[in-house]
Tab-separated table of C-alpha atoms in Angstrom:
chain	number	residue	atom	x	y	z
A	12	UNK	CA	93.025	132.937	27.309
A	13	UNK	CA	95.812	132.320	24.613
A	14	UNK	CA	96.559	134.297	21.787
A	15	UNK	CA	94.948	137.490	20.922
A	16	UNK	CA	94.946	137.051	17.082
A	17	UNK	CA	96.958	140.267	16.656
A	18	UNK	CA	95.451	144.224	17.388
A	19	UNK	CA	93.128	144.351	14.553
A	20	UNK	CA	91.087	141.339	16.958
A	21	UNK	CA	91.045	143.610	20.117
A	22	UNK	CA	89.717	146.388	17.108
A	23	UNK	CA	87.066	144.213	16.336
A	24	UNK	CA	86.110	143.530	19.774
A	25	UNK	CA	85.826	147.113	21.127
A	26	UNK	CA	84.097	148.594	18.085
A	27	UNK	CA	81.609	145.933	18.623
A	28	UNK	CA	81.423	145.927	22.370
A	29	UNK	CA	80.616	150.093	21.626
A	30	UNK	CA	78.004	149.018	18.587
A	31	UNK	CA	75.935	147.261	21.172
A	32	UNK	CA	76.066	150.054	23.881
A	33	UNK	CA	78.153	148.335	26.389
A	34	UNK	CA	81.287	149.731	25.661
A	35	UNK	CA	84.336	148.345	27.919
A	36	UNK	CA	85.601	151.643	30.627
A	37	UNK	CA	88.874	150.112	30.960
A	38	UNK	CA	91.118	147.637	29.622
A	39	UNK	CA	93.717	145.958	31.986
A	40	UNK	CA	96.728	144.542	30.914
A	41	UNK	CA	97.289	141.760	32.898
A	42	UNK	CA	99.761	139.855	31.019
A	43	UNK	CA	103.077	138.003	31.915
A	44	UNK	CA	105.877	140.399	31.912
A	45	UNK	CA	107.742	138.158	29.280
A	46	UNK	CA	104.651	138.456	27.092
A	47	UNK	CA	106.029	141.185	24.685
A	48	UNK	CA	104.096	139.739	21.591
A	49	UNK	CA	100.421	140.413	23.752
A	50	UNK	CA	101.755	143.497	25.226
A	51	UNK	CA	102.683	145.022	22.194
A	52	UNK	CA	99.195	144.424	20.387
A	53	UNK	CA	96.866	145.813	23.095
A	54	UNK	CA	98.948	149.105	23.594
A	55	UNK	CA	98.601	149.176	19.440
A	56	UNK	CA	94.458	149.263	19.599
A	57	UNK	CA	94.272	150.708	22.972
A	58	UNK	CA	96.490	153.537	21.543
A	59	UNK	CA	94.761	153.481	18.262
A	60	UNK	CA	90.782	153.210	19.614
A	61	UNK	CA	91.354	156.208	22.551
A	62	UNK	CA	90.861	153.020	24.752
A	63	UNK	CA	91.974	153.839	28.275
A	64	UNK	CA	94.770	151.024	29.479
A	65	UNK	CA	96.023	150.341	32.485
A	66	UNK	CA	98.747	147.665	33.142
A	67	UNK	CA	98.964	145.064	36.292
A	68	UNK	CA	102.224	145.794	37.778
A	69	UNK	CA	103.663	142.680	39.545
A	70	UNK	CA	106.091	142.950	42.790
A	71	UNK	CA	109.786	141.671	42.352
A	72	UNK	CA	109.806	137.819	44.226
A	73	UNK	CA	112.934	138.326	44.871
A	74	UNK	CA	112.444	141.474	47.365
A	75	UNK	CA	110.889	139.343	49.796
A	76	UNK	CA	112.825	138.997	52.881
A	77	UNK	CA	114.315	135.295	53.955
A	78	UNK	CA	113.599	134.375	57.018
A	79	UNK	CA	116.431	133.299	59.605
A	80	UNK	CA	116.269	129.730	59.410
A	81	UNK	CA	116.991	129.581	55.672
A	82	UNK	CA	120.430	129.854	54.300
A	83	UNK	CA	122.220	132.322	51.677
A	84	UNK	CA	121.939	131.615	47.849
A	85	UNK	CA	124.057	133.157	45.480
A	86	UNK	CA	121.555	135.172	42.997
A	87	UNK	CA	122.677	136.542	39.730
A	88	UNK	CA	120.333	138.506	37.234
A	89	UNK	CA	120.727	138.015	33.275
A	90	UNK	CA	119.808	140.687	31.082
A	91	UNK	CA	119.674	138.004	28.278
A	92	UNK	CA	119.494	134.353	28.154
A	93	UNK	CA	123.274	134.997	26.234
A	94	UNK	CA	124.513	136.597	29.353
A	95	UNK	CA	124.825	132.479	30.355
A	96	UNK	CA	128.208	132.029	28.512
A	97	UNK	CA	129.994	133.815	30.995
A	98	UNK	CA	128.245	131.415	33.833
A	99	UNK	CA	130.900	128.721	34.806
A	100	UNK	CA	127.735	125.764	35.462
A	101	UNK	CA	130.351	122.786	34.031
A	102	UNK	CA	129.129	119.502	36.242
A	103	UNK	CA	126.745	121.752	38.138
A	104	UNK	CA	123.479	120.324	38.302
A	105	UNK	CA	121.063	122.585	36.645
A	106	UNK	CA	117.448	122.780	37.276
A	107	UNK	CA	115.388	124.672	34.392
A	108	UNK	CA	112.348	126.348	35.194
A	109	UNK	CA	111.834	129.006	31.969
A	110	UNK	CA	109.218	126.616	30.102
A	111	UNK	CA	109.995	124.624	26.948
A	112	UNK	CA	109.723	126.847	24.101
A	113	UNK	CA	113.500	128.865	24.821
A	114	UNK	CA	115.221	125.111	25.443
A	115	UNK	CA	116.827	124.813	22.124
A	116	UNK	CA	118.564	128.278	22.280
A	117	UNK	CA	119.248	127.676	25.855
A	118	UNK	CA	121.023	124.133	26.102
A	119	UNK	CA	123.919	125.265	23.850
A	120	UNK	CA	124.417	127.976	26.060
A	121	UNK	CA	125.357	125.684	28.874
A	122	UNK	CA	128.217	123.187	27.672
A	123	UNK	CA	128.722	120.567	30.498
A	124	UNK	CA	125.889	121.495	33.012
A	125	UNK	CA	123.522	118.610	34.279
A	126	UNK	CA	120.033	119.583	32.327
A	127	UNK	CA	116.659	119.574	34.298
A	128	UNK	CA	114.101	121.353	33.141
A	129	UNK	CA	110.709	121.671	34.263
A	130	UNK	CA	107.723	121.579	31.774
A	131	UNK	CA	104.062	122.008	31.248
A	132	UNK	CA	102.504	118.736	31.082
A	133	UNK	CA	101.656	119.186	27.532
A	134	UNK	CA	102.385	117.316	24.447
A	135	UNK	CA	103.993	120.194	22.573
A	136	UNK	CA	106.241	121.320	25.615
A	137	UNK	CA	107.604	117.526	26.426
A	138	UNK	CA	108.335	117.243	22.707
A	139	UNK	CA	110.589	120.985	22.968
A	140	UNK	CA	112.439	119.581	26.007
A	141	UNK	CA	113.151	116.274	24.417
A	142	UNK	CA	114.082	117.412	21.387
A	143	UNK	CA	116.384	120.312	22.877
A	144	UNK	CA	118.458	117.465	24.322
A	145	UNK	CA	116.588	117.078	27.674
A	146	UNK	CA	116.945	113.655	29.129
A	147	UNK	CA	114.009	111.871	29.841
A	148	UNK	CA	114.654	111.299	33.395
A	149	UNK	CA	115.464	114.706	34.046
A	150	UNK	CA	112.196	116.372	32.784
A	151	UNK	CA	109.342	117.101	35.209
A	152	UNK	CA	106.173	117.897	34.032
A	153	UNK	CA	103.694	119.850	36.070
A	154	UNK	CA	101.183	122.812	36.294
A	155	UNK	CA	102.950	125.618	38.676
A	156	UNK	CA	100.743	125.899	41.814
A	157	UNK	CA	99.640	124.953	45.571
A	158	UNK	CA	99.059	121.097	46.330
A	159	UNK	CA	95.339	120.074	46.264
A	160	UNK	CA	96.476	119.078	50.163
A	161	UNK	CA	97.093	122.211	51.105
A	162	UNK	CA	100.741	122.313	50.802
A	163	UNK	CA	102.969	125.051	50.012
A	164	UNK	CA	102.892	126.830	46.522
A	165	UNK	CA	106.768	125.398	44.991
A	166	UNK	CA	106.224	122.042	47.226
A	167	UNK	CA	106.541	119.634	44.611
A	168	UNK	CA	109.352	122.072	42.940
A	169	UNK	CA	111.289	121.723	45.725
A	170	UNK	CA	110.763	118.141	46.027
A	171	UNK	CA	112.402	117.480	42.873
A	172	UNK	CA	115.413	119.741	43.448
A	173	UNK	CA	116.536	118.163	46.432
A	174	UNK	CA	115.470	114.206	44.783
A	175	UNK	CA	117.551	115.656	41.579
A	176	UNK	CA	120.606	117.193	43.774
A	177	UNK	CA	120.255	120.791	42.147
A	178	UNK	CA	122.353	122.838	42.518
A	179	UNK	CA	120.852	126.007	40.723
A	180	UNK	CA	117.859	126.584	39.213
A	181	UNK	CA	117.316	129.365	36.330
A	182	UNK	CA	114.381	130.875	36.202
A	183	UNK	CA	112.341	134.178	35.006
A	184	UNK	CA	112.015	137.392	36.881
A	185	UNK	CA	108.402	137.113	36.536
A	186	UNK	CA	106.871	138.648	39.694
A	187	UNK	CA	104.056	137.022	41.304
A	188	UNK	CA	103.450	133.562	42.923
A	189	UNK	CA	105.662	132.048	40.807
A	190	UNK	CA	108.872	133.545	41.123
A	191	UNK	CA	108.533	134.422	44.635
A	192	UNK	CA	108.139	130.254	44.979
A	193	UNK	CA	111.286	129.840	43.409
A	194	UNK	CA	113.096	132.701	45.578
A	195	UNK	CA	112.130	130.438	48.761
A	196	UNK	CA	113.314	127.107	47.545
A	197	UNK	CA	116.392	128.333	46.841
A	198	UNK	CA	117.093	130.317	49.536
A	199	UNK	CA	116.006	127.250	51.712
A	200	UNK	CA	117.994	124.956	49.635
A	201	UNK	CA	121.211	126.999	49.114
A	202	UNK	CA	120.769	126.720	45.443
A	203	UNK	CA	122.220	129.143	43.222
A	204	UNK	CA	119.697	131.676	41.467
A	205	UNK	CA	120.290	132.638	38.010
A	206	UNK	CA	117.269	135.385	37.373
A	207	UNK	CA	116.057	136.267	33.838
A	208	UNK	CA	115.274	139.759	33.697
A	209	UNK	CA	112.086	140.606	31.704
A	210	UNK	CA	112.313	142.700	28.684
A	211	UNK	CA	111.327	146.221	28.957
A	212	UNK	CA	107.647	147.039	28.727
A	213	UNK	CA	106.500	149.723	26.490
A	214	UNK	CA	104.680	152.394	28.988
A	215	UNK	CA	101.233	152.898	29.621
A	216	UNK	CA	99.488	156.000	31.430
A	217	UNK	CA	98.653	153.887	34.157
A	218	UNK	CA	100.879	151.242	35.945
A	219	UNK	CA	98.627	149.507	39.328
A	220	UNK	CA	99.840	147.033	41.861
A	221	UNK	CA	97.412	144.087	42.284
A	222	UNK	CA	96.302	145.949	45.965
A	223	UNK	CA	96.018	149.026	44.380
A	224	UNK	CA	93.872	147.843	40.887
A	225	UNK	CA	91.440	146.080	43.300
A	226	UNK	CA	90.811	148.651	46.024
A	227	UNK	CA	87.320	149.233	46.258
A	228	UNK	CA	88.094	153.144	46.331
A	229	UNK	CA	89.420	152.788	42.779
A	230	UNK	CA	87.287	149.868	41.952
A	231	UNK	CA	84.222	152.317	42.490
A	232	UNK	CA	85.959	155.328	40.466
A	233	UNK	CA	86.333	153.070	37.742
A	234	UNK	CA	82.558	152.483	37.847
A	235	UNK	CA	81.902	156.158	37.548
A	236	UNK	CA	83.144	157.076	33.554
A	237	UNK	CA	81.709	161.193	34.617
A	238	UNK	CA	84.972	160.979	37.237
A	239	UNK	CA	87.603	159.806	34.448
């Protein structure tokens, strides 16, 4: 969890994981896809260690398919966050949902838009949205994730667009829970998608789907370094 401290710390942490005789077989890159920073260092001492790498590849939210009680939402995909200037959002109410620490390069790129955005409920991230210009009635701050109840993963999400009157929500194209959670509220809300594309990945030998990383066919051929 958090920072890796740069490559020279994953070094340090497989040279001594191999001085004690319980060397690591595999390590999996399991980061978010907008995580170029962590992505970047572990390819460096993988690369540089002979460290085989493989990388969690995450499905594309978006290429789920909306069911026939849910109506059609415009979707457009950004290369950049830039690519927003050519967006007509003037008086469209906004909703969003990239984090806080991109808000100050983002609200300038939307003159005349309604701002929501939707934070961590941390100090540092509800000082970023308040200091990019967010409004403090218009910031929600909450952990992505299912209810406690049982409810839907995106329920309180949703919630809030529909109490807020959004009319488009921007968000990242993130794979996973997350953005598929944000493909169904706005598909069930008619709200206008405006994706983020994520920034091109430097390659690995190995790229594995969630299913196919934790088969227990490849989960035992792991186990077995003679096989590799």
């Amino acid at each position: 969890m958090g920072p890796l401290k740069g490559a020279g710390a994953v070094v340090r942490e497989l040279r001594q994981a191999r001085a004690t005789g319980d060397p690591f077989s595999w390590v999996i890159d399991a980061t978010h896809p907008f995580a170029t920073t962590v992505r970047g260092q572990l390819l460096e001492a993988c690369s540089a260690e002979a460290q085989p790498l493989i990388r969690l590849l995450r499905r594309d939210g978006g290429m789920a398919v909306a069911s026939g009680t849910e109506s059609a939402a415009p979707m457009l995909r950004l290369k950049q966050m830039q690519d927003l200037v050519e967006v007509d959002l003037r008086r469209r109410r906004l909703l969003l949902a990239i984090g806080s620490r991109h808000l100050a390069a983002l609200v300038p790129l939307l003159p005349g838009a309604v701002l929501h955005a939707r934070v961590l409920p941390e100090p540092r991230a509800i000082r970023l949205a308040l200091a990019a210009g967010i409004r403090a009635g218009r910031l929600a701050c909450l952990r992505p994730g299912p209810l406690a109840t049982g409810g839907l993963p995106g329920a309180v999400e949703a919630g809030l667009c529909r109490r807020w009157g959004i009319e488009a929500v921007l968000f990242r194209a993130s794979g996973g829970a997350n953005e598929e959670s944000w493909h169904r509220i706005a598909r069930a809300g008619g709200l206008t998608r405006l994706i983020l594309e994520a920034p091109a990945a430097p390659p690995v030998p190995r790229g594995l789907t969630h299913h196919r990383l934790t088969a227990p066919a490849l989960l035992q051929w792991l186990g077995r370094p003679g096989d590799r």
